[in-house]
Short mmCIF file of C-alpha atoms and ligand atoms in Angstrom, two decimals:
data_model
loop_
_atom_site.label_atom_id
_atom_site.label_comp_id
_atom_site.label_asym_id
_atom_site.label_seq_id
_atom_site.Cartn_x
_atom_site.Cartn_y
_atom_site.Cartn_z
CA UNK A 554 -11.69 -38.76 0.43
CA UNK A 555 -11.57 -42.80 1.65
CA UNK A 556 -7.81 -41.41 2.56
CA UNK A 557 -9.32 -38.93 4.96
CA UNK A 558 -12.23 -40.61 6.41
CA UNK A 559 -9.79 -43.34 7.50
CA UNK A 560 -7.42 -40.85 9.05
CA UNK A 561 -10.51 -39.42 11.00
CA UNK A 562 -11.77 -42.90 12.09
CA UNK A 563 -8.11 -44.00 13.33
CA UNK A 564 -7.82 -40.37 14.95
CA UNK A 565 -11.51 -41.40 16.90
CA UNK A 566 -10.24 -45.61 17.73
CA UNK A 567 -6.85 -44.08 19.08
CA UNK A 568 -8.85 -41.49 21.39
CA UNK A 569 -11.34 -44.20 22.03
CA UNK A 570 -8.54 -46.64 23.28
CA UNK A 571 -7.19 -43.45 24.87
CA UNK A 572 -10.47 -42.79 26.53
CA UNK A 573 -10.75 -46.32 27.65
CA UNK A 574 -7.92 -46.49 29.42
CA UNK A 575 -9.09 -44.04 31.70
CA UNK A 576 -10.96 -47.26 32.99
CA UNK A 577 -8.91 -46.49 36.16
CA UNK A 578 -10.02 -42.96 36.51
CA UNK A 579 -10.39 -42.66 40.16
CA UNK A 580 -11.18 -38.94 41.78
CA UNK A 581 -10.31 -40.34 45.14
CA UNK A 582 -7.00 -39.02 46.38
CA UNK A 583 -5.64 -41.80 48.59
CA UNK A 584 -5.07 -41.07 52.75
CA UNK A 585 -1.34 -40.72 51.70
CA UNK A 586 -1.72 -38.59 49.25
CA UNK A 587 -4.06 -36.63 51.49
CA UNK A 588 -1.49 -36.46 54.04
CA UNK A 589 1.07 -34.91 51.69
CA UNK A 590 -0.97 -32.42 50.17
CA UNK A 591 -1.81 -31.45 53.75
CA UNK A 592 1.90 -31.39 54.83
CA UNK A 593 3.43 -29.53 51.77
CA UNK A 594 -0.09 -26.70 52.61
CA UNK A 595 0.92 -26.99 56.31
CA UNK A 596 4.78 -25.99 55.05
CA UNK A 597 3.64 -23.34 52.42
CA UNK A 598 1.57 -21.57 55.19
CA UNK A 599 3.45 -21.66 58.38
CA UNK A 600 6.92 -21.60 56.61
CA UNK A 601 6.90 -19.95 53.21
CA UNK A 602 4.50 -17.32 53.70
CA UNK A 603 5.56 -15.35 56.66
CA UNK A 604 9.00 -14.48 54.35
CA UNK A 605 8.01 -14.55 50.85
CA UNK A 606 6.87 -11.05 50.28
CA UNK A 607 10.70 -10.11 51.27
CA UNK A 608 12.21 -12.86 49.51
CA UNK A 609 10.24 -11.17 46.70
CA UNK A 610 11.07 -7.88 47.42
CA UNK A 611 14.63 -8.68 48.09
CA UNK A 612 15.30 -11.18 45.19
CA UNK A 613 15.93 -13.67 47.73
CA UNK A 614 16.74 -17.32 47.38
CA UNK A 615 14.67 -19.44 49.92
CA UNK A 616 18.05 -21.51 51.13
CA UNK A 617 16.90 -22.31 54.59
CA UNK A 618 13.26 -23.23 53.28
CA UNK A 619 14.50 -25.33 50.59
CA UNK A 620 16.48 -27.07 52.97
CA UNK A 621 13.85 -27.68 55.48
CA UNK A 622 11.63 -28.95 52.79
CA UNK A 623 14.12 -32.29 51.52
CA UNK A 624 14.28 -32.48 55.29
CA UNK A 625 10.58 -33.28 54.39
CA UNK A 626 11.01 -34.92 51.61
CA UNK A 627 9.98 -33.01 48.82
CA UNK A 628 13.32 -32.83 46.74
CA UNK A 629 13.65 -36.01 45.98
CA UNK A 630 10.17 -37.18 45.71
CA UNK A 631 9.56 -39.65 42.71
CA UNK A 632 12.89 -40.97 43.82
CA UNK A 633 12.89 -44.66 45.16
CA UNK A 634 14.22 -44.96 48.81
CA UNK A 635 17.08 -46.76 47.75
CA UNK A 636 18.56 -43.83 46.07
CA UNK A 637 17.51 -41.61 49.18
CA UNK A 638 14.21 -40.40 47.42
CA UNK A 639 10.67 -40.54 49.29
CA UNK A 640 9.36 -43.18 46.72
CA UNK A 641 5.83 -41.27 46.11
CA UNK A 642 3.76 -40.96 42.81
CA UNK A 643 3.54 -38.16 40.56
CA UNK A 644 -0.05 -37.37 42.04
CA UNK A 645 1.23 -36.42 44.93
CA UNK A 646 4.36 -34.53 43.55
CA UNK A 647 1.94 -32.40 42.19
CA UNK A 648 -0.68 -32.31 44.86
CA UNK A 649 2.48 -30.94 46.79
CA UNK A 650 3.62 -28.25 43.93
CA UNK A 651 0.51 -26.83 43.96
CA UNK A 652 -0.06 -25.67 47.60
CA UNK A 653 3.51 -24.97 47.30
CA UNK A 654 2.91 -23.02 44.42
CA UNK A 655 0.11 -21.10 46.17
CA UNK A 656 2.22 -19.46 48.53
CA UNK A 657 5.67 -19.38 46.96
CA UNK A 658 6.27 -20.33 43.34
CA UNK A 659 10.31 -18.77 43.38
CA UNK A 660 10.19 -21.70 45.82
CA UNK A 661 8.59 -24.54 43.85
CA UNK A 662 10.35 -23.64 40.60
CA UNK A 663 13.66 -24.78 42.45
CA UNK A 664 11.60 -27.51 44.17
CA UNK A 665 9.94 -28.25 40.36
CA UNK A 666 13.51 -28.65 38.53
CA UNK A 667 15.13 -30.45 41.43
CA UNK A 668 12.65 -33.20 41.61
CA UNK A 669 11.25 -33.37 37.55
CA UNK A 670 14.62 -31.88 35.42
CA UNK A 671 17.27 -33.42 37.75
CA UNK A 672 16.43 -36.11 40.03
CA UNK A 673 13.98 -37.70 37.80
CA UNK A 674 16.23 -37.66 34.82
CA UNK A 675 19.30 -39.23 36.82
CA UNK A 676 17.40 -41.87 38.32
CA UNK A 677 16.00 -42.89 34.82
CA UNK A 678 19.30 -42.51 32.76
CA UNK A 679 22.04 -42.20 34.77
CA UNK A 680 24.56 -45.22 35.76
CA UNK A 681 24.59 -46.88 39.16
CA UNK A 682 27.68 -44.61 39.94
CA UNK A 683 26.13 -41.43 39.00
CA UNK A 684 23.23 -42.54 40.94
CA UNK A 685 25.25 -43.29 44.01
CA UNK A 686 27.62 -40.10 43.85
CA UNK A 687 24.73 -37.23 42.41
CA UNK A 688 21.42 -38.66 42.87
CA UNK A 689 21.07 -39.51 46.56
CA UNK A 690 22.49 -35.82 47.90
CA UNK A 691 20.05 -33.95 45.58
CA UNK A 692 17.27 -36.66 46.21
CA UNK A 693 17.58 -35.84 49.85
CA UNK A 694 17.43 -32.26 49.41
CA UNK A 695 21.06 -32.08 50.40
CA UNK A 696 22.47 -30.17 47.32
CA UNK A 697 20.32 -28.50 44.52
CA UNK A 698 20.43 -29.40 40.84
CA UNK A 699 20.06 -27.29 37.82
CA UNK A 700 19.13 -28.25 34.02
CA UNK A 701 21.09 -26.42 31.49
CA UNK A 702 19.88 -26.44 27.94
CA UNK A 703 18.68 -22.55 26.56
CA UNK A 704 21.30 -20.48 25.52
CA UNK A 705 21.40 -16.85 24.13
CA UNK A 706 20.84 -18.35 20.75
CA UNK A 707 18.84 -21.72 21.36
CA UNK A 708 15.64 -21.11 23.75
CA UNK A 709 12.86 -22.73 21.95
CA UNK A 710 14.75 -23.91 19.17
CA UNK A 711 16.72 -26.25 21.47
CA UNK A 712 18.61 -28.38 18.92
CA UNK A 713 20.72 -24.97 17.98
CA UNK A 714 23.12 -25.46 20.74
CA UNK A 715 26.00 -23.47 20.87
CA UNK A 716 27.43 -24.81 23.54
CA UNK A 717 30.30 -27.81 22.80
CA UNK A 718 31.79 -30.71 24.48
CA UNK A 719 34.87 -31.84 22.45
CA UNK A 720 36.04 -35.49 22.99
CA UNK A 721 39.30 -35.33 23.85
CA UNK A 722 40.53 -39.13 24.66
CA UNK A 723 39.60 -39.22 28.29
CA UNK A 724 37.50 -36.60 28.81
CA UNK A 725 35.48 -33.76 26.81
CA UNK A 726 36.55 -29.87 27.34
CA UNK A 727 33.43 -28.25 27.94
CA UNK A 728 32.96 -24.66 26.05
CA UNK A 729 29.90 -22.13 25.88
CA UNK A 730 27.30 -20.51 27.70
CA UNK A 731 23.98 -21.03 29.10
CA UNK A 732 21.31 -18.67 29.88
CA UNK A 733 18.47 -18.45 32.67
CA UNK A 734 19.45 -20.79 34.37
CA UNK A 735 17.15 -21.81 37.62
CA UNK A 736 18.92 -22.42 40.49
CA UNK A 737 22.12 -21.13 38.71
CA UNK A 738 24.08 -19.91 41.99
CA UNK A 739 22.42 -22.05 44.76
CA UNK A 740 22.92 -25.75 42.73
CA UNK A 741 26.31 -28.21 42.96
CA UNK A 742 25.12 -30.47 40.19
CA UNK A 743 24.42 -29.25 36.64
CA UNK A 744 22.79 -31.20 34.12
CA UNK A 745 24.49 -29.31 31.20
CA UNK A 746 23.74 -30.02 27.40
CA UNK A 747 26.06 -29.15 24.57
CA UNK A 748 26.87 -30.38 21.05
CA UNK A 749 29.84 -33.18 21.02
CA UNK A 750 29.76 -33.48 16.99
CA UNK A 751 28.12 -30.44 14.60
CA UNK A 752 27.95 -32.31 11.84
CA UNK A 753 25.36 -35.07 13.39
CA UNK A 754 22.62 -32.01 14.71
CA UNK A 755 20.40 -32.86 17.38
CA UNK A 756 21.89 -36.78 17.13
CA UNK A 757 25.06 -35.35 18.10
CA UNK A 758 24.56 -33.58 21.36
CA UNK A 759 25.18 -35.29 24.86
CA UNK A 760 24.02 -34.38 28.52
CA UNK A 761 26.78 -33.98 30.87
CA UNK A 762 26.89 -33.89 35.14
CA UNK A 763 29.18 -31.11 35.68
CA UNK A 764 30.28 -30.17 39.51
CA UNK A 765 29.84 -26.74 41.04
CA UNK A 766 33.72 -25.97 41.68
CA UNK A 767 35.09 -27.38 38.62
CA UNK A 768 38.24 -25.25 37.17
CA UNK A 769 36.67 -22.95 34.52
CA UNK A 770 32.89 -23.07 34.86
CA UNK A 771 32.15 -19.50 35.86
CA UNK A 772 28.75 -18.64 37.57
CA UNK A 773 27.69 -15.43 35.65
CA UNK A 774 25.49 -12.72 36.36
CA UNK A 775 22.07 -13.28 37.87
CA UNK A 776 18.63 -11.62 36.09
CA UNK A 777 16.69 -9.36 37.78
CA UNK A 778 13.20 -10.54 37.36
CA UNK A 779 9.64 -9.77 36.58
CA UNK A 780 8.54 -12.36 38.80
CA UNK A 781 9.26 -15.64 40.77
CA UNK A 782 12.28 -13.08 41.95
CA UNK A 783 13.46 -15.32 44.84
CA UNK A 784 14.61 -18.39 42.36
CA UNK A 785 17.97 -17.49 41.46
CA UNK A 786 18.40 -17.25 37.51
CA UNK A 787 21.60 -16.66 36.07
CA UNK A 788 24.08 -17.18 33.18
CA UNK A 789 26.41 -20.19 33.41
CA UNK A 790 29.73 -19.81 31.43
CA UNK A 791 32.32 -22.76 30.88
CA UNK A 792 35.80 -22.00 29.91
CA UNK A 793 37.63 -25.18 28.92
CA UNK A 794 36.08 -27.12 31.54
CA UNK A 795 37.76 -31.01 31.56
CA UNK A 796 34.63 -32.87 32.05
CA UNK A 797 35.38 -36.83 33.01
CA UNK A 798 34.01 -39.39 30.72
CA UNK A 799 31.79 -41.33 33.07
CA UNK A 800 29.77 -37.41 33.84
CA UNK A 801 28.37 -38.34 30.08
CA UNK A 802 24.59 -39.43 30.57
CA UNK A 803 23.61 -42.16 28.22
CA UNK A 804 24.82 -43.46 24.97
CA UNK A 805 26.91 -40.82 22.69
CA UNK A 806 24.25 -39.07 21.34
CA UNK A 807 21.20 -39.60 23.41
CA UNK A 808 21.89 -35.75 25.02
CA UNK A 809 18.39 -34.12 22.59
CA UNK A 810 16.27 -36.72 23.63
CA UNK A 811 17.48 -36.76 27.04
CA UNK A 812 16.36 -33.11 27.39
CA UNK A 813 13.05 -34.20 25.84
CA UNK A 814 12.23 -36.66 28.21
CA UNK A 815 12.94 -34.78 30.49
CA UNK A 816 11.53 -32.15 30.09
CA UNK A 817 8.08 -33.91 29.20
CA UNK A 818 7.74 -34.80 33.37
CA UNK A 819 8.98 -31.06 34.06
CA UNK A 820 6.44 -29.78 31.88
CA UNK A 821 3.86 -31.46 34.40
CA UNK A 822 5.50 -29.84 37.24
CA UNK A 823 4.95 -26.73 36.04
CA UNK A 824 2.12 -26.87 34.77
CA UNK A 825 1.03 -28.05 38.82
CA UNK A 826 2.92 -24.67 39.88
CA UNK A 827 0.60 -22.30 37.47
CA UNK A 828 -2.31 -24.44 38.58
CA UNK A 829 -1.27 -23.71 41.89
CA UNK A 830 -0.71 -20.14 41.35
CA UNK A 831 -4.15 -19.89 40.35
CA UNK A 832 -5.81 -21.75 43.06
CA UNK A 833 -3.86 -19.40 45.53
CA UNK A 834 -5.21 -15.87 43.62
CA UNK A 835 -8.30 -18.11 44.01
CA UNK A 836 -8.17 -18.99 47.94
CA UNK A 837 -7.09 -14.92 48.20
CA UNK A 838 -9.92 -13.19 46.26
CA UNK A 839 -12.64 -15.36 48.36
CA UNK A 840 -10.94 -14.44 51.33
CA UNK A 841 -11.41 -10.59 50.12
CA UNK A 842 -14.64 -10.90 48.80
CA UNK A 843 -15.93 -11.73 52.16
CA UNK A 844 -14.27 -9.15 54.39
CA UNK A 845 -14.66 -6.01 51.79
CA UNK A 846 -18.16 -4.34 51.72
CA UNK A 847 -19.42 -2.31 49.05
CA UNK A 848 -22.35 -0.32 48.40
CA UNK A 849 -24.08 -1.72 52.06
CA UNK A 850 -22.91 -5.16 51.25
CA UNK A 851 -19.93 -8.02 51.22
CA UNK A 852 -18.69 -7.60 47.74
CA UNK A 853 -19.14 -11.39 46.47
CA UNK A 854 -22.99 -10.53 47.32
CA UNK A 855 -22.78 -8.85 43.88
CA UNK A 856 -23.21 -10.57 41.11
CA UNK A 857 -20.20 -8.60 39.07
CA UNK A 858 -17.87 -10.36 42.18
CA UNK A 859 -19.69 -13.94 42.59
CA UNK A 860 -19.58 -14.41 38.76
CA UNK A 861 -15.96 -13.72 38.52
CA UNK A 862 -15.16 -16.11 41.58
CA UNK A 863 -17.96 -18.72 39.60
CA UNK A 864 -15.42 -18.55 36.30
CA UNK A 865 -12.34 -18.88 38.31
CA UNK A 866 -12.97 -21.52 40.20
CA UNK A 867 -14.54 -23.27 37.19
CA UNK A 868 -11.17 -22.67 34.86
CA UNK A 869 -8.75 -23.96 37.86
CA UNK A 870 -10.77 -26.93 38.62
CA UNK A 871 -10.21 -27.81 34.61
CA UNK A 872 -6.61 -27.29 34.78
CA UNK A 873 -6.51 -29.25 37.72
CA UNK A 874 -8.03 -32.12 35.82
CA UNK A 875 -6.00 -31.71 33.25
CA UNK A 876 -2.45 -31.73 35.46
CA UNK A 877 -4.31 -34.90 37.47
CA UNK A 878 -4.48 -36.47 34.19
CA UNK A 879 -1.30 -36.17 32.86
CA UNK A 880 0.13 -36.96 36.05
CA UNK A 881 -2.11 -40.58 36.27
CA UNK A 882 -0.97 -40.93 32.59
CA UNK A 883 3.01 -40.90 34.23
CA UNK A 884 2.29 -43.23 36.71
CA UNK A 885 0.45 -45.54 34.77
CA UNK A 886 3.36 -46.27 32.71
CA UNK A 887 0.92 -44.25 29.41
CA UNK A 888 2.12 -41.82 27.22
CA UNK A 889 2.16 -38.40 28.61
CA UNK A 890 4.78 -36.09 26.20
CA UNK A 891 0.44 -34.76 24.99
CA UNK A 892 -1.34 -35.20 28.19
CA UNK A 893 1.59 -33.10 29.82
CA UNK A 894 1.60 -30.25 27.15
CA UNK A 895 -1.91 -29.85 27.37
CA UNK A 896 -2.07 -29.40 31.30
CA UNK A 897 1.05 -26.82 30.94
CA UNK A 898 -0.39 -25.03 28.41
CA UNK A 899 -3.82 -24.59 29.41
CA UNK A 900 -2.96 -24.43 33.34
CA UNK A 901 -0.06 -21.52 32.47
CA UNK A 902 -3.14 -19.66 30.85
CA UNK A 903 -5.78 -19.94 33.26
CA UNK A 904 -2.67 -18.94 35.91
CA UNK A 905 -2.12 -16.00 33.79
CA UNK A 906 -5.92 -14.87 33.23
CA UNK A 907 -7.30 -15.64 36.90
CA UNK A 908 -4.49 -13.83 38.63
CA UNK A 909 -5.39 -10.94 36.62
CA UNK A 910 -8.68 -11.43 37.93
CA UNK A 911 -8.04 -11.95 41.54
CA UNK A 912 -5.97 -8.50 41.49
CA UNK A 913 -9.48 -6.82 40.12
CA UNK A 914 -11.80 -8.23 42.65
CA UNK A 915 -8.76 -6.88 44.89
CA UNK A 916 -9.30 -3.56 43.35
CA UNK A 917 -6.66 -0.88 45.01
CA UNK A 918 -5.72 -3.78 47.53
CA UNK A 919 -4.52 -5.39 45.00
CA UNK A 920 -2.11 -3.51 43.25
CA UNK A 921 0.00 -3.30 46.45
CA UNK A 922 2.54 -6.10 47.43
CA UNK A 923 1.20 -6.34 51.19
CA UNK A 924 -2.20 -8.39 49.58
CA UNK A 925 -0.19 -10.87 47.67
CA UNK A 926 -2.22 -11.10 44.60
CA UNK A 927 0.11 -8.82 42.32
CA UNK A 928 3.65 -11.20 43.09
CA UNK A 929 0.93 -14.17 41.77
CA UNK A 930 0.02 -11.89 38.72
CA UNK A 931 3.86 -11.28 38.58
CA UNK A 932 4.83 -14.94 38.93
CA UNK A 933 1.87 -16.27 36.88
CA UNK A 934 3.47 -15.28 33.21
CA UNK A 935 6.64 -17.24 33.85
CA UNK A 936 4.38 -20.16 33.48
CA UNK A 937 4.06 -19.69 29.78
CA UNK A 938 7.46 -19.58 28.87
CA UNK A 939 9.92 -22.10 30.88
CA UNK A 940 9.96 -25.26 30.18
CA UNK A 941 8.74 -24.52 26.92
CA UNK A 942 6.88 -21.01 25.30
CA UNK A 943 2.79 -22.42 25.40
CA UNK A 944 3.58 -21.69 21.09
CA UNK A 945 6.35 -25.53 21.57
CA UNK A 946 3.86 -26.72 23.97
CA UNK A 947 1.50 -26.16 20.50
CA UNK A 948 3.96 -27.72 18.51
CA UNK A 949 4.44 -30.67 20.66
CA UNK A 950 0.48 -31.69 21.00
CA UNK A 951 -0.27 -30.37 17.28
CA UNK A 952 2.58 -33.23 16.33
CA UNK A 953 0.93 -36.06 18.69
CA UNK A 954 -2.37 -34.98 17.41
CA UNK A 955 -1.49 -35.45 13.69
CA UNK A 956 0.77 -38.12 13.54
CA UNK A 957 -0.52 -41.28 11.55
N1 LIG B 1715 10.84 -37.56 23.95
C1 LIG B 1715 11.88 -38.14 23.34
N2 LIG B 1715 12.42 -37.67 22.20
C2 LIG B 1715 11.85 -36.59 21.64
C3 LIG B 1715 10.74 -35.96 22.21
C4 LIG B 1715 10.23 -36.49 23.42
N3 LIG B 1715 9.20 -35.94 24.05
N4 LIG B 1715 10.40 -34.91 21.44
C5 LIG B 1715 11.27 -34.89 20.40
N5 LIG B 1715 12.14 -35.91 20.55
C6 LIG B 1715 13.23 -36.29 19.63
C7 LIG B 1715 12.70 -36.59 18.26
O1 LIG B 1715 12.23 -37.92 18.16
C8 LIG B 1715 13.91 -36.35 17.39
O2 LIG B 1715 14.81 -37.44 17.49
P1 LIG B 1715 15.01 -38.48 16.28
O3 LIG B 1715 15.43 -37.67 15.10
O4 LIG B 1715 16.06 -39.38 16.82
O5 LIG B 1715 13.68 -39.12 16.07
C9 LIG B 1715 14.59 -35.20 18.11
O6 LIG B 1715 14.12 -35.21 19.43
C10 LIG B 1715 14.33 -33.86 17.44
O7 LIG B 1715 12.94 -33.66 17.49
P2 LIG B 1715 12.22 -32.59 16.56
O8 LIG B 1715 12.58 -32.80 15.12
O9 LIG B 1715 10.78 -32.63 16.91
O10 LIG B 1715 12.91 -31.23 17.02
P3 LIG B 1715 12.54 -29.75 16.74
O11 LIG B 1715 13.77 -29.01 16.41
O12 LIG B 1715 11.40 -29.64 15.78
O13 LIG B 1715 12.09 -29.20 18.20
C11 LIG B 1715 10.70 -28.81 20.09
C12 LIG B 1715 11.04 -29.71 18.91
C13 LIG B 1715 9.49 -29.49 20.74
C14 LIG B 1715 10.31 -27.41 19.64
C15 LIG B 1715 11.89 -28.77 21.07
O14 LIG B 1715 13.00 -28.11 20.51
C16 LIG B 1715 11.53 -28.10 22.37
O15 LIG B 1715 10.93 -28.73 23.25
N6 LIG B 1715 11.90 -26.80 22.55
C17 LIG B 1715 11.69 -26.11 23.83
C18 LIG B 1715 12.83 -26.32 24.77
C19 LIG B 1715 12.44 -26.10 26.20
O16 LIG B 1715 11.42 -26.57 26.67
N7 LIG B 1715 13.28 -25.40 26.92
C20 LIG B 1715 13.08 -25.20 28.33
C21 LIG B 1715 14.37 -24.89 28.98
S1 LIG B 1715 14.58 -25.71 30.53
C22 LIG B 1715 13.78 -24.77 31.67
O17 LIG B 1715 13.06 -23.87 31.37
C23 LIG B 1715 13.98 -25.23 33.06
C24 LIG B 1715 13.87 -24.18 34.06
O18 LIG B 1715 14.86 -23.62 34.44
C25 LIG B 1715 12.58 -23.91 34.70
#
C-alpha cells in the first residue's frame, strides 16, 4: 500500500515540477511570430487554394507551390541560417503548418516531413559534411527529403525492419523495400532505415542518406489515396544499392533511436496539420452558417447550428493548446516525446470528429468537392495514422506516464 501511495505522490511532485515549469507560459505570440503566421495564411489563401481542389482531384503534387514556399522559407525552418535554414522556433513552425494545413494539408505533409523528419534530424545528427552537402539544399527548399522507415511488414512495429544494409568494407549494399513513402517521387534525399546486424534487433539498425539517382534504388508505384491525394506516396525499392560509408547517420547502431527522435518533433508537426485541418472545417462552416438561411433565418441563428460551431471551436482551441504546448516544451530545451503524443493524438481526433461536423452543418453543400469541407473530412483521418497509429501514440504517453 506505502509502495503505491509513494508511486502516486512521485507521479503528483513530477507533474507538479512539470506544471511549474510552465512558469514561462506566455499566450502572447510575439510580432514575428505574428508575421509568419500571417505570411504562411497569406500563402495558403492566395496560392494554395485557387489549385488545390484539382491537385486533389488530379492526385497532383504541389511542385511549383512547394517551391515557392522555401523561396519563403518554410522548408527549412528550425534550421539555423548557417546551414541555409530561416532560424525560427517551433511556435512558429507550427503557427505556419496550421494555416497551411487549413487550405492544403497534401501540401504541409511534404512541408511537415521536410522541415520535422529530414531537416531537423540532419541538422541534429548529421556530420558537418552531411550538413554542408544535404542539409542546406533541402533547408532552402531547393530539393525535398523523404523519411523511410514502414515497410510492408514493419508499420507500427518499427523495430521489425526488413529492410538491410550489409557492411561490406567500404560501403553497405542496401536491400529491401519501403512502403508509403511521402514525398516518394518528388524527394532527392532519403533518410532510409534498415537493419545492418539481425542478431542485435532494434540496437542493430542504422539510418542512411541515400541519393535520388543512385544505381539500383527503384522508385515504385505510387498509392492512390483516400485523402491528402496531392502528396505523392509511393513504394521505394533498393536493389543492391552501394551506399558510401560517410551516408551512415550517427554511431553504428543509433539508426532506432534516430527514427525515434525524430519522429517525436514530426509527431508535433502533424499534430499542427490536423489542428489545422480542423480550424479550416472551422473557418468554412462559420462562413456557411452565415450565408445559408433556413426556416426564415441564417442557420447559426439555430441553436442545433450555434451549438455545433460552440463545441468545435471549443475542441480546436484545446488541441491548439495542446500542440502550443508541446511545441514551447521543444523550444525550451523540456521533454516533449509525451507533450508531443498527446497534441497528435488528441488534435488527429478532434480533426477527425469536427470535419465530420463541418460537412453536416454543410448539409448537401457539403458532400460535394466544390465546398471544400469533404477533401478536409478526407484528409482529416490520415492524421491518426502517420507518424504513428493514435493506438503507439497510446503506447508512447501510457510508457512516460508509468515509468518510475
Ligand atoms: N527517443 C529516443 N529513443 C527512443 C524513443 C524516443 N522517443 N522511444 C523509444 N526509444 C528507444 C528505446 O529507448 C529503446 O532503446 P534502448 O533499448 O537502447 O533503450 C528502443 O528505442 C526501442 O524502444 P521500445 O522497446 O519502446 O520499442 P517498441 O518495439 O516497444 O516500439 C514504438 C515502440 C513507440 C511502438 C515504436 O515502434 C513506434 O514509434 N512505432 C511507430 C512508428 C512510426 O511512427 N512510424 C511512422 C512512419 S514515418 C511517417 O509516417 C512519415 C510520413 O511519411 C508522414
Amino acid at each position: 500500500m506505502y509502495e503505491n501511495l509513494n508511486k502516486i505522490s512521485k507521479f503528483v511532485i513530477d507533474n507538479f515540477v512539470n506544471i511549474s515549469n510552465y512558469n514561462d507560459m506566455n499566450f502572447e505570440l510575439t510580432e514575428e511570430q505574428l508575421a509568419v503566421k500571417e505570411a504562411a495564411r497569406d500563402f495558403a489563401q492566395n496560392v494554395l487554394k485557387p489549385g488545390v481542389i484539382e491537385r486533389d482531384n488530379l492526385q497532383k503534387f504541389p511542385a511549383e507551390e512547394i517551391k515557392q514556399l522555401g523561396e519563403l522559407g518554410f522548408m527549412g525552418m528550425m534550421v539555423s541560417p548557417e546551414y541555409g535554414g530561416s532560424g525560427m522556433d517551433t511556435i512558429s513552425y507550427v503557427l505556419a503548418m496550421e494555416e497551411i494545413s487549413k487550405i492544403d494539408a497534401s501540401t504541409s505533409v511534404c512541408m511537415s516531413v521536410n522541415n520535422s523528419l529530414v531537416c531537423w534530424g540532419l541538422e541534429k545528427y548529421g556530420t558537418e559534411e552531411q550538413k554542408q552537402k544535404y542539409l542546406i539544399p533541402l533547408a532552402k527548399g531547393e530539393k525535398i527529403g523523404a523519411f523511410c522507415l514502414s515497410e510492408p511488414e514493419a508499420g507500427s512495429d518499427a523495430t521489425s525492419q526488413r529492410t538491410t544494409a550489409i557492411d561490406m568494407g567500404d560501403h553497405y549494399l542496401l536491400n529491401g523495400t519501403k512502403n508509403w513513402i511521402t514525398n516518394g517521387s518528388s524527394a532527392s534525399t532519403y533518410l532510409v532505415i534498415a537493419q545492418t546486424n539481425v542478431e542485435a534487433g532494434h540496437k542493430g539498425i542504422n539510418a542512411f542518406i541515400i541519393e535520388r539517382g543512385m544505381e539500383g534504388f527503384i522508385v515504385g508505384a505510387k498509392e492512390d489515396k483516400m485523402g491528402i491525394r496531392g502528396s505523392d506516396t509511393h513504394t521505394l525499392l533498393f536493389n543492391d544499392v552501394k551506399v558510401p560509408k560517410e551516408n551512415r547517420i550517427g554511431e553504428d547502431g543509433f539508426g532506432f533511436n534516430f527514427a525515434m527522435k525524430v519522429l517525436s518533433g514530426g509527431r508535433i508537426g502533424i499534430a499542427a496539420q490536423a489542428l489545422g485541418i480542423a480550424a479550416g472545417g472551422l473557418e468554412l462552416a462559420l462562413a456557411y452558417s452565415k450565408v445559408r438561411s433556413a426556416f426564415g433565418k441564417e442557420i447559426f441563428k439555430h441553436q442545433a447550428i450555434a451549438f455545433k460551431l460552440a463545441d468545435m471551436a471549443t475542441e480546436i482551441d484545446a488541441a491548439r493548446l495542446m500542440v502550443h504546448r508541446a511545441a514551447a516544451d521543444k523550444d525550451a530545451g523540456r521533454n516533449y516525446d509525451q507533450s508531443g503524443a498527446m497534441a497528435k493524438l488528441y488534435a488527429s481526433k478532434v480533426a477527425m470528429e469536427q470535419t465530420v461536423e463541418a460537412v453536416q452543418i454543410h448539409g448537401g453543400y457539403g458532400f460535394v468537392k466544390e465546398y471544400h469541407v469533404e477533401r478536409l473530412m478526407r484528409d482529416a483521418k490520415i492524421t491518426q495514422i502517420y507518424e504513428g497509429t493514435s493506438e503507439v501514440q497510446k503506447i508512447v504517453i501510457s510508457r512516460n506516464i508509468l515509468k518510475d
